[in-house]
Amino acid sequence: MKSEGIEGCERFLSVGKGRGIKATTHFKVGDLVFACPAYSYVLTVNERGCHCEFCFTRKDALSKCGKCKQAYYCNVECQKGDWPMHKLECSAMCSYGENWCPSETVRLVARIILKQKFQTEKTQSERLLSLKEFEAHLDKTDNEKNEMNLADTAALRHFYSQHLDIPNNDALVQLFAQVNCNGFTIEDEELSHLGSAVFPDVALMNHSCSPNVIVTYKNTVAEVRAVREISPGEELFNSYIDLLYPTEDRNERLRDSYFFTCDCEECTTKSKDKAKMEIRQNLCTVPEPEEIQEMVRYAKNIIEEFRRAKHYKTPTELLEICELSLEKMGSIFEETNVYMLHMMYQAMGVCLYMQDWEEAIKYGEKLVKPYSVHYPPYSLNVASMYLKLGRLYLGLQKKPQGVKTLKKAIAIMNVAFGQDHHYITEIKKEMEEQE
């Protein structure tokens, strides 16, 4: 197909940021600015059997692939639709058995290579930006990232060499770097990971810590909606990162993953940093700046330690890490401090895994109000927290609290997902079943 552009938007050169997208018409809060089907995508292994491999529909009684018995589909049509991509993995999964273990990024890149072989014209996902135009930033990557890229290229050759015409090493390293800088994680309404994809037109948008659009997903299509009033000529800004954290942390993440420092109004004024770094008010003596900095260092270290520990410690041990760190940080930080909130969120996740619903609710109730303050309006993080809490209340027969909380989630989701999204339909059905 020919590149047709997107109604209401156009590509342009953004001062100081390079290429970007600007509005050519007015958008109200909640308006769909544009939709972009995935150029290529892959369902995460953990969701196999719960979601269709082809359309990502969540349903019971999916049909499995008769050959590999690891891919699941809604019906024959979905299985046929996915075969051009699934055939890449099907035979290999049978051959390798339990040793079949390419990373999600490797699986996605393999599918991109296959698609590029038979897709010669621009796709519906490349109306403003082609995948080949993706920035790779190879000149800025450190040794650790270079080693990861090399490991990925080796894994791709190992698992796919019998089934794929693989590019030369330089081109392959370039493609992995492009995907790492421009790829997207597809998430559900509770922000659980469903898979990975590339959406070229969506990747064209620049970042702001005070975004005017939000990206959500309808199966394998990315939808961009306005979360602020947008005037003609105004640039569209998405957020690339979790916006909970203070300015210094956000920019550290942006430099590490995307190789730039943000200069948006929020990063310039740091207007939310004081609230995000709230110090306890009832202390006998005010902590010295050095004590606060030391606690921040501890918080960052424990966050990283917990991330690693999730791979080898038991849920009980993980919960203990959360509780001990909260006790230590609580000697200086208020409960609304974002480092406290981070560990509470992790503790809530562990409690959910252990099916300790009452304890999960306690953590959720402490999280949801500060989340509403620290995050921008119509944040998916806030909506998902209301959603988790609401469903927990309903599960424990606390119907009035559950319905009230789910309505708060829906108020945000109506803007972020659109009122006709199937997630909202499902939540309303859950509420009706309680009446």
Tab-separated table of C-alpha atoms in Angstrom:
chain	number	residue	atom	x	y	z
A	1	MET	CA	0.000	0.000	0.000
A	2	LYS	CA	1.048	3.608	-0.394
A	3	SER	CA	1.861	5.799	2.579
A	4	GLU	CA	-1.314	7.825	3.096
A	5	GLY	CA	-0.589	9.853	6.208
A	6	ILE	CA	-2.929	10.114	9.177
A	7	GLU	CA	-5.982	12.359	9.229
A	8	GLY	CA	-5.635	15.074	11.859
A	9	CYS	CA	-1.869	14.580	12.272
A	10	GLU	CA	1.313	15.141	10.337
A	11	ARG	CA	5.004	14.434	10.652
A	12	PHE	CA	7.239	17.453	11.244
A	13	LEU	CA	10.634	18.525	12.563
A	14	SER	CA	10.289	19.372	16.254
A	15	VAL	CA	12.737	22.008	17.492
A	16	GLY	CA	15.426	20.355	19.597
A	17	LYS	CA	13.804	16.928	19.353
A	18	GLY	CA	14.105	15.907	15.718
A	19	ARG	CA	11.147	14.390	13.957
A	20	GLY	CA	7.781	14.161	15.669
A	21	ILE	CA	4.008	14.345	15.139
A	22	LYS	CA	1.825	17.428	15.436
A	23	ALA	CA	-1.924	17.846	15.351
A	24	THR	CA	-3.537	19.494	12.333
A	25	THR	CA	-6.964	19.603	13.975
A	26	HIS	CA	-8.446	20.086	17.444
A	27	PHE	CA	-8.738	17.103	19.789
A	28	LYS	CA	-10.795	17.008	22.975
A	29	VAL	CA	-9.916	14.941	26.039
A	30	GLY	CA	-10.752	11.315	25.242
A	31	ASP	CA	-10.719	11.731	21.454
A	32	LEU	CA	-9.039	9.019	19.413
A	33	VAL	CA	-6.137	10.815	17.721
A	34	PHE	CA	-5.091	7.824	15.617
A	35	ALA	CA	-4.868	4.037	15.695
A	36	CYS	CA	-1.932	1.940	14.530
A	37	PRO	CA	-1.952	-1.820	13.914
A	38	ALA	CA	1.195	-3.628	14.991
A	39	TYR	CA	3.803	-4.023	12.265
A	40	SER	CA	4.832	-7.197	14.053
A	41	TYR	CA	4.045	-8.627	17.488
A	42	VAL	CA	4.442	-11.654	19.709
A	43	LEU	CA	2.395	-12.965	22.636
A	44	THR	CA	4.421	-13.516	25.787
A	45	VAL	CA	4.972	-17.184	26.662
A	46	ASN	CA	3.336	-16.769	30.097
A	47	GLU	CA	-0.026	-15.885	28.507
A	48	ARG	CA	-0.217	-18.892	26.202
A	49	GLY	CA	-3.522	-20.670	26.727
A	50	CYS	CA	-5.137	-17.509	28.111
A	51	HIS	CA	-4.936	-15.291	25.015
A	52	CYS	CA	-5.173	-16.033	21.321
A	53	GLU	CA	-1.716	-16.028	19.741
A	54	PHE	CA	-3.022	-14.145	16.692
A	55	CYS	CA	-5.561	-11.566	17.921
A	56	PHE	CA	-4.684	-11.471	21.679
A	57	THR	CA	-8.348	-12.045	22.617
A	58	ARG	CA	-8.649	-13.254	26.217
A	59	LYS	CA	-11.043	-16.183	26.476
A	60	ASP	CA	-11.547	-19.671	27.860
A	61	ALA	CA	-11.452	-22.839	25.749
A	62	LEU	CA	-8.927	-21.766	23.142
A	63	SER	CA	-7.831	-24.374	20.585
A	64	LYS	CA	-4.177	-25.397	20.547
A	65	CYS	CA	-1.912	-25.918	17.561
A	66	GLY	CA	-2.042	-29.617	16.715
A	67	LYS	CA	1.661	-29.800	15.934
A	68	CYS	CA	3.546	-27.924	18.681
A	69	LYS	CA	0.619	-27.883	21.150
A	70	GLN	CA	1.953	-24.626	22.602
A	71	ALA	CA	0.154	-21.930	20.599
A	72	TYR	CA	-3.548	-21.312	21.225
A	73	TYR	CA	-6.192	-19.738	18.999
A	74	CYS	CA	-9.801	-18.537	19.028
A	75	ASN	CA	-10.665	-20.564	15.930
A	76	VAL	CA	-9.374	-21.865	12.609
A	77	GLU	CA	-9.390	-18.349	11.092
A	78	CYS	CA	-7.033	-17.037	13.783
A	79	GLN	CA	-4.790	-20.086	13.419
A	80	LYS	CA	-4.568	-19.567	9.656
A	81	GLY	CA	-3.961	-15.847	10.134
A	82	ASP	CA	-1.033	-16.530	12.464
A	83	TRP	CA	0.518	-19.368	10.452
A	84	PRO	CA	2.912	-17.180	8.389
A	85	MET	CA	4.541	-16.137	11.681
A	86	HIS	CA	3.867	-19.205	13.834
A	87	LYS	CA	5.460	-21.559	11.314
A	88	LEU	CA	8.765	-19.878	12.196
A	89	GLU	CA	8.527	-21.318	15.691
A	90	CYS	CA	6.267	-24.354	15.358
A	91	SER	CA	8.763	-26.866	13.952
A	92	ALA	CA	11.604	-25.448	16.028
A	93	MET	CA	9.593	-25.794	19.244
A	94	CYS	CA	8.940	-29.412	18.384
A	95	SER	CA	12.634	-30.010	17.623
A	96	TYR	CA	14.079	-28.217	20.642
A	97	GLY	CA	11.397	-29.256	23.141
A	98	GLU	CA	12.193	-27.865	26.603
A	99	ASN	CA	15.367	-26.285	25.223
A	100	TRP	CA	13.315	-23.844	23.125
A	101	CYS	CA	13.962	-20.597	25.018
A	102	PRO	CA	14.567	-17.510	22.819
A	103	SER	CA	13.753	-14.237	24.571
A	104	GLU	CA	10.658	-12.304	23.635
A	105	THR	CA	12.812	-9.715	21.849
A	106	VAL	CA	14.503	-12.439	19.789
A	107	ARG	CA	11.102	-13.878	18.827
A	108	LEU	CA	9.862	-10.427	17.807
A	109	VAL	CA	12.951	-9.630	15.721
A	110	ALA	CA	12.668	-12.993	13.950
A	111	ARG	CA	9.110	-12.143	12.943
A	112	ILE	CA	10.177	-8.700	11.725
A	113	ILE	CA	12.875	-10.261	9.527
A	114	LEU	CA	10.341	-12.665	8.042
A	115	LYS	CA	7.828	-9.888	7.424
A	116	GLN	CA	10.416	-7.654	5.749
A	117	LYS	CA	11.144	-10.486	3.332
A	118	PHE	CA	7.629	-10.628	1.882
A	119	GLN	CA	6.351	-7.116	2.744
A	120	THR	CA	7.948	-4.794	0.208
A	121	GLU	CA	5.603	-1.781	0.461
A	122	LYS	CA	4.842	0.338	3.509
A	123	THR	CA	2.185	-1.083	5.803
A	124	GLN	CA	-0.789	0.538	7.528
A	125	SER	CA	1.427	0.922	10.604
A	126	GLU	CA	3.982	3.022	8.659
A	127	ARG	CA	1.926	5.940	7.368
A	128	LEU	CA	4.237	8.516	8.981
A	129	LEU	CA	7.376	6.537	9.822
A	130	SER	CA	8.767	3.351	8.311
A	131	LEU	CA	10.373	0.727	10.496
A	132	LYS	CA	13.623	1.110	8.574
A	133	GLU	CA	13.776	4.744	9.751
A	134	PHE	CA	13.939	3.729	13.429
A	135	GLU	CA	16.825	5.211	15.381
A	136	ALA	CA	19.301	2.608	16.677
A	137	HIS	CA	21.665	4.850	18.707
A	138	LEU	CA	24.436	2.271	18.334
A	139	ASP	CA	27.038	5.001	18.764
A	140	LYS	CA	25.667	5.692	22.255
A	141	THR	CA	25.307	2.160	23.610
A	142	ASP	CA	27.599	1.018	26.404
A	143	ASN	CA	29.410	-2.315	26.666
A	144	GLU	CA	26.586	-3.938	28.618
A	145	LYS	CA	24.014	-3.118	25.938
A	146	ASN	CA	26.404	-4.163	23.183
A	147	GLU	CA	26.900	-7.523	24.900
A	148	MET	CA	23.119	-7.969	25.220
A	149	ASN	CA	22.711	-7.215	21.516
A	150	LEU	CA	25.402	-9.758	20.633
A	151	ALA	CA	23.780	-12.377	22.877
A	152	ASP	CA	20.430	-11.750	21.168
A	153	THR	CA	21.934	-12.075	17.687
A	154	ALA	CA	23.600	-15.343	18.709
A	155	ALA	CA	20.314	-16.668	20.119
A	156	LEU	CA	18.443	-15.742	16.952
A	157	ARG	CA	20.964	-17.581	14.795
A	158	HIS	CA	20.850	-20.590	17.123
A	159	PHE	CA	17.059	-20.969	17.223
A	160	TYR	CA	16.072	-19.741	13.758
A	161	SER	CA	18.921	-20.531	11.338
A	162	GLN	CA	17.052	-23.550	9.901
A	163	HIS	CA	13.889	-21.555	9.212
A	164	LEU	CA	14.938	-17.986	8.417
A	165	ASP	CA	17.167	-16.139	5.964
A	166	ILE	CA	19.116	-14.152	8.581
A	167	PRO	CA	20.779	-10.802	7.635
A	168	ASN	CA	24.473	-10.193	8.133
A	169	ASN	CA	25.685	-9.458	11.653
A	170	ASP	CA	25.856	-5.654	11.331
A	171	ALA	CA	22.307	-5.457	9.997
A	172	LEU	CA	21.107	-7.820	12.717
A	173	VAL	CA	22.740	-5.812	15.520
A	174	GLN	CA	21.198	-2.669	14.023
A	175	LEU	CA	17.730	-4.242	13.990
A	176	PHE	CA	17.951	-5.376	17.616
A	177	ALA	CA	19.053	-1.889	18.660
A	178	GLN	CA	16.164	-0.355	16.705
A	179	VAL	CA	13.633	-2.654	18.366
A	180	ASN	CA	15.076	-2.051	21.831
A	181	CYS	CA	14.718	1.726	21.370
A	182	ASN	CA	11.346	1.703	19.627
A	183	GLY	CA	9.510	-1.420	20.761
A	184	PHE	CA	6.342	-1.426	22.877
A	185	THR	CA	5.012	-3.647	25.630
A	186	ILE	CA	1.363	-4.567	25.132
A	187	GLU	CA	-0.421	-4.611	28.503
A	188	ASP	CA	-3.933	-5.420	29.688
A	189	GLU	CA	-6.242	-3.289	31.825
A	190	GLU	CA	-4.334	-4.176	35.013
A	191	LEU	CA	-0.999	-3.441	33.284
A	192	SER	CA	-0.076	-7.122	33.123
A	193	HIS	CA	2.383	-7.929	30.341
A	194	LEU	CA	0.765	-9.565	27.299
A	195	GLY	CA	3.455	-9.278	24.655
A	196	SER	CA	5.820	-7.119	22.632
A	197	ALA	CA	5.291	-5.258	19.361
A	198	VAL	CA	6.499	-2.521	17.069
A	199	PHE	CA	4.138	0.311	16.076
A	200	PRO	CA	6.187	2.598	13.789
A	201	ASP	CA	3.770	5.558	13.679
A	202	VAL	CA	3.371	5.508	17.460
A	203	ALA	CA	7.162	5.395	17.873
A	204	LEU	CA	7.415	8.682	15.969
A	205	MET	CA	5.909	10.613	18.903
A	206	ASN	CA	8.345	12.352	21.229
A	207	HIS	CA	8.354	11.998	25.011
A	208	SER	CA	7.110	14.336	27.719
A	209	CYS	CA	6.726	13.764	31.472
A	210	SER	CA	3.526	15.788	31.110
A	211	PRO	CA	2.051	14.024	28.048
A	212	ASN	CA	-1.010	15.161	26.102
A	213	VAL	CA	-1.773	11.705	24.672
A	214	ILE	CA	-1.833	8.167	26.018
A	215	VAL	CA	-1.256	4.860	24.221
A	216	THR	CA	-3.539	1.913	25.009
A	217	TYR	CA	-4.210	-1.337	23.203
A	218	LYS	CA	-7.231	-2.976	21.607
A	219	ASN	CA	-5.943	-6.494	21.000
A	220	THR	CA	-2.934	-5.918	18.684
A	221	VAL	CA	-3.814	-2.344	17.675
A	222	ALA	CA	-2.307	0.648	19.485
A	223	GLU	CA	-4.746	3.523	20.050
A	224	VAL	CA	-3.536	7.048	20.765
A	225	ARG	CA	-6.019	9.195	22.718
A	226	ALA	CA	-5.903	12.785	23.927
A	227	VAL	CA	-5.618	13.245	27.695
A	228	ARG	CA	-5.477	17.038	27.357
A	229	GLU	CA	-7.051	19.495	24.939
A	230	ILE	CA	-4.842	19.589	21.829
A	231	SER	CA	-4.889	22.517	19.421
A	232	PRO	CA	-3.908	22.495	15.734
A	233	GLY	CA	-0.132	22.863	15.415
A	234	GLU	CA	0.515	21.405	18.867
A	235	GLU	CA	2.989	18.517	19.101
A	236	LEU	CA	1.767	15.140	20.353
A	237	PHE	CA	3.684	13.907	23.384
A	238	ASN	CA	3.529	10.405	24.778
A	239	SER	CA	5.333	9.166	27.898
A	240	TYR	CA	8.029	6.548	27.383
A	241	ILE	CA	8.462	5.701	31.075
A	242	ASP	CA	6.724	5.291	34.438
A	243	LEU	CA	6.085	8.854	35.626
A	244	LEU	CA	5.850	8.072	39.353
A	245	TYR	CA	9.441	8.952	40.141
A	246	PRO	CA	11.190	12.321	40.709
A	247	THR	CA	12.858	14.250	37.886
A	248	GLU	CA	16.379	12.929	38.459
A	249	ASP	CA	15.213	9.306	38.371
A	250	ARG	CA	13.065	9.799	35.281
A	251	ASN	CA	15.898	11.362	33.330
A	252	GLU	CA	18.314	8.682	34.442
A	253	ARG	CA	15.932	6.100	32.956
A	254	LEU	CA	15.451	8.141	29.755
A	255	ARG	CA	19.197	8.515	29.253
A	256	ASP	CA	19.798	4.819	29.895
A	257	SER	CA	17.051	3.520	27.604
A	258	TYR	CA	16.475	6.293	25.050
A	259	PHE	CA	19.664	8.384	25.158
A	260	PHE	CA	18.207	11.830	25.882
A	261	THR	CA	17.363	14.132	28.780
A	262	CYS	CA	13.820	15.492	28.981
A	263	ASP	CA	13.321	19.265	29.051
A	264	CYS	CA	9.525	19.299	29.437
A	265	GLU	CA	7.842	21.759	31.793
A	266	GLU	CA	7.637	19.171	34.582
A	267	CYS	CA	11.359	18.411	34.321
A	268	THR	CA	12.199	22.119	34.216
A	269	THR	CA	10.033	23.192	37.166
A	270	LYS	CA	10.269	19.927	39.150
A	271	SER	CA	6.893	20.955	40.560
A	272	LYS	CA	5.998	17.474	41.836
A	273	ASP	CA	9.393	16.487	43.227
A	274	LYS	CA	8.808	17.788	46.764
A	275	ALA	CA	5.579	15.817	47.178
A	276	LYS	CA	7.168	12.739	45.626
A	277	MET	CA	10.076	12.926	48.064
A	278	GLU	CA	7.973	13.774	51.149
A	279	ILE	CA	9.839	13.539	54.464
A	280	ARG	CA	8.039	12.585	57.670
A	281	GLN	CA	6.637	15.585	59.496
A	282	ASN	CA	6.554	14.217	63.061
A	283	LEU	CA	10.238	13.511	63.504
A	284	CYS	CA	11.957	14.805	66.651
A	285	THR	CA	14.837	16.152	64.596
A	286	VAL	CA	14.777	17.175	60.937
A	287	PRO	CA	17.004	14.827	58.891
A	288	GLU	CA	20.161	16.336	57.432
A	289	PRO	CA	20.403	16.438	53.608
A	290	GLU	CA	23.135	13.788	53.807
A	291	GLU	CA	20.803	11.434	55.722
A	292	ILE	CA	18.092	11.909	53.129
A	293	GLN	CA	20.524	11.232	50.282
A	294	GLU	CA	21.768	8.122	52.044
A	295	MET	CA	18.203	6.837	52.365
A	296	VAL	CA	17.562	7.565	48.681
A	297	ARG	CA	20.641	5.505	47.818
A	298	TYR	CA	19.359	2.707	50.040
A	299	ALA	CA	15.934	2.886	48.351
A	300	LYS	CA	17.411	2.638	44.846
A	301	ASN	CA	19.620	-0.285	45.902
A	302	ILE	CA	16.755	-2.200	47.513
A	303	ILE	CA	14.568	-1.658	44.442
A	304	GLU	CA	17.295	-3.200	42.275
A	305	GLU	CA	17.949	-5.981	44.810
A	306	PHE	CA	14.233	-6.861	44.854
A	307	ARG	CA	14.100	-6.937	41.051
A	308	ARG	CA	16.875	-9.530	41.018
A	309	ALA	CA	15.466	-11.439	44.012
A	310	LYS	CA	12.173	-12.093	42.200
A	311	HIS	CA	14.020	-14.671	40.087
A	312	TYR	CA	15.189	-16.870	42.961
A	313	LYS	CA	13.552	-16.040	46.323
A	314	THR	CA	10.269	-17.414	47.654
A	315	PRO	CA	7.182	-15.167	47.976
A	316	THR	CA	7.589	-15.177	51.777
A	317	GLU	CA	11.197	-14.011	51.444
A	318	LEU	CA	10.203	-11.341	48.938
A	319	LEU	CA	7.499	-10.028	51.272
A	320	GLU	CA	10.040	-9.857	54.060
A	321	ILE	CA	12.331	-7.722	51.877
A	322	CYS	CA	9.414	-5.349	51.259
A	323	GLU	CA	8.429	-5.120	54.919
A	324	LEU	CA	11.980	-4.572	56.191
A	325	SER	CA	12.707	-1.921	53.570
A	326	LEU	CA	9.437	-0.110	54.316
A	327	GLU	CA	10.287	-0.096	58.003
A	328	LYS	CA	13.748	1.321	57.369
A	329	MET	CA	12.660	3.941	54.817
A	330	GLY	CA	9.711	4.864	57.027
A	331	SER	CA	12.133	6.242	59.611
A	332	ILE	CA	12.604	9.226	57.272
A	333	PHE	CA	10.089	8.997	54.411
A	334	GLU	CA	6.348	9.585	54.534
A	335	GLU	CA	4.162	6.763	53.228
A	336	THR	CA	3.404	8.978	50.215
A	337	ASN	CA	7.103	9.078	49.255
A	338	VAL	CA	7.502	7.355	45.893
A	339	TYR	CA	10.185	4.942	47.129
A	340	MET	CA	7.811	3.796	49.864
A	341	LEU	CA	5.048	3.484	47.258
A	342	HIS	CA	7.305	1.399	45.019
A	343	MET	CA	7.933	-1.190	47.724
A	344	MET	CA	4.261	-1.172	48.771
A	345	TYR	CA	3.344	-1.944	45.162
A	346	GLN	CA	5.793	-4.845	45.129
A	347	ALA	CA	4.396	-6.083	48.448
A	348	MET	CA	0.868	-5.900	47.057
A	349	GLY	CA	1.956	-7.957	44.054
A	350	VAL	CA	3.458	-10.641	46.307
A	351	CYS	CA	0.275	-10.720	48.425
A	352	LEU	CA	-1.834	-11.157	45.282
A	353	TYR	CA	0.403	-14.028	44.188
A	354	MET	CA	0.028	-15.628	47.641
A	355	GLN	CA	-3.755	-15.022	47.484
A	356	ASP	CA	-3.619	-13.002	50.698
A	357	TRP	CA	-6.445	-10.732	49.543
A	358	GLU	CA	-6.906	-8.771	52.797
A	359	GLU	CA	-3.239	-7.831	52.980
A	360	ALA	CA	-3.208	-6.918	49.278
A	361	ILE	CA	-6.137	-4.556	49.904
A	362	LYS	CA	-4.272	-2.869	52.775
A	363	TYR	CA	-1.363	-2.049	50.496
A	364	GLY	CA	-3.655	-0.990	47.637
A	365	GLU	CA	-5.551	1.423	49.853
A	366	LYS	CA	-2.285	3.091	50.823
A	367	LEU	CA	-1.231	3.378	47.190
A	368	VAL	CA	-4.256	4.694	45.348
A	369	LYS	CA	-4.535	8.228	46.797
A	370	PRO	CA	-0.840	9.160	46.433
A	371	TYR	CA	-0.896	7.641	42.942
A	372	SER	CA	-3.704	10.045	42.041
A	373	VAL	CA	-1.499	12.957	43.156
A	374	HIS	CA	1.833	11.878	41.678
A	375	TYR	CA	0.647	10.644	38.270
A	376	PRO	CA	-0.812	12.847	35.494
A	377	PRO	CA	-4.593	12.858	34.912
A	378	TYR	CA	-6.067	9.733	33.286
A	379	SER	CA	-3.073	7.618	34.251
A	380	LEU	CA	-3.305	3.888	33.560
A	381	ASN	CA	-1.363	3.261	36.774
A	382	VAL	CA	-4.132	4.928	38.786
A	383	ALA	CA	-6.902	3.198	36.810
A	384	SER	CA	-5.299	-0.221	37.241
A	385	MET	CA	-4.945	0.316	40.990
A	386	TYR	CA	-8.652	1.221	41.317
A	387	LEU	CA	-9.428	-1.822	39.189
A	388	LYS	CA	-7.377	-4.233	41.285
A	389	LEU	CA	-8.849	-2.846	44.503
A	390	GLY	CA	-12.403	-2.942	43.164
A	391	ARG	CA	-12.071	-6.557	42.083
A	392	LEU	CA	-10.556	-7.487	45.449
A	393	TYR	CA	-13.455	-5.836	47.291
A	394	LEU	CA	-15.975	-7.728	45.154
A	395	GLY	CA	-14.114	-10.995	45.721
A	396	LEU	CA	-14.388	-10.463	49.469
A	397	GLN	CA	-18.108	-9.643	49.196
A	398	LYS	CA	-17.544	-5.943	49.918
A	399	LYS	CA	-19.933	-5.009	47.133
A	400	PRO	CA	-20.596	-1.282	47.787
A	401	GLN	CA	-16.846	-0.563	48.075
A	402	GLY	CA	-16.123	-2.701	45.058
A	403	VAL	CA	-18.663	-1.047	42.774
A	404	LYS	CA	-17.675	2.457	43.929
A	405	THR	CA	-13.996	1.735	43.291
A	406	LEU	CA	-14.604	0.150	39.889
A	407	LYS	CA	-16.556	3.242	38.845
A	408	LYS	CA	-13.450	5.326	39.576
A	409	ALA	CA	-11.430	3.005	37.341
A	410	ILE	CA	-14.008	3.301	34.562
A	411	ALA	CA	-13.981	7.123	34.762
A	412	ILE	CA	-10.273	7.081	33.836
A	413	MET	CA	-10.561	4.210	31.363
A	414	ASN	CA	-13.369	5.927	29.426
A	415	VAL	CA	-10.780	8.527	28.423
A	416	ALA	CA	-7.707	6.298	28.139
A	417	PHE	CA	-9.305	3.319	26.343
A	418	GLY	CA	-12.470	4.813	24.853
A	419	GLN	CA	-15.959	4.098	26.136
A	420	ASP	CA	-16.553	1.195	23.732
A	421	HIS	CA	-13.456	-0.801	24.724
A	422	HIS	CA	-14.103	-4.434	25.657
A	423	TYR	CA	-12.219	-4.007	28.950
A	424	ILE	CA	-14.826	-1.493	30.097
A	425	THR	CA	-17.645	-3.744	28.916
A	426	GLU	CA	-16.181	-6.588	30.989
A	427	ILE	CA	-15.889	-4.427	34.130
A	428	LYS	CA	-19.469	-3.203	33.798
A	429	LYS	CA	-20.583	-6.812	33.502
A	430	GLU	CA	-18.691	-7.657	36.711
A	431	MET	CA	-20.542	-4.810	38.460
A	432	GLU	CA	-23.954	-5.880	37.098
A	433	GLU	CA	-23.423	-9.400	38.381
A	434	GLN	CA	-23.187	-7.962	41.922
A	435	GLU	CA	-26.597	-6.310	41.772
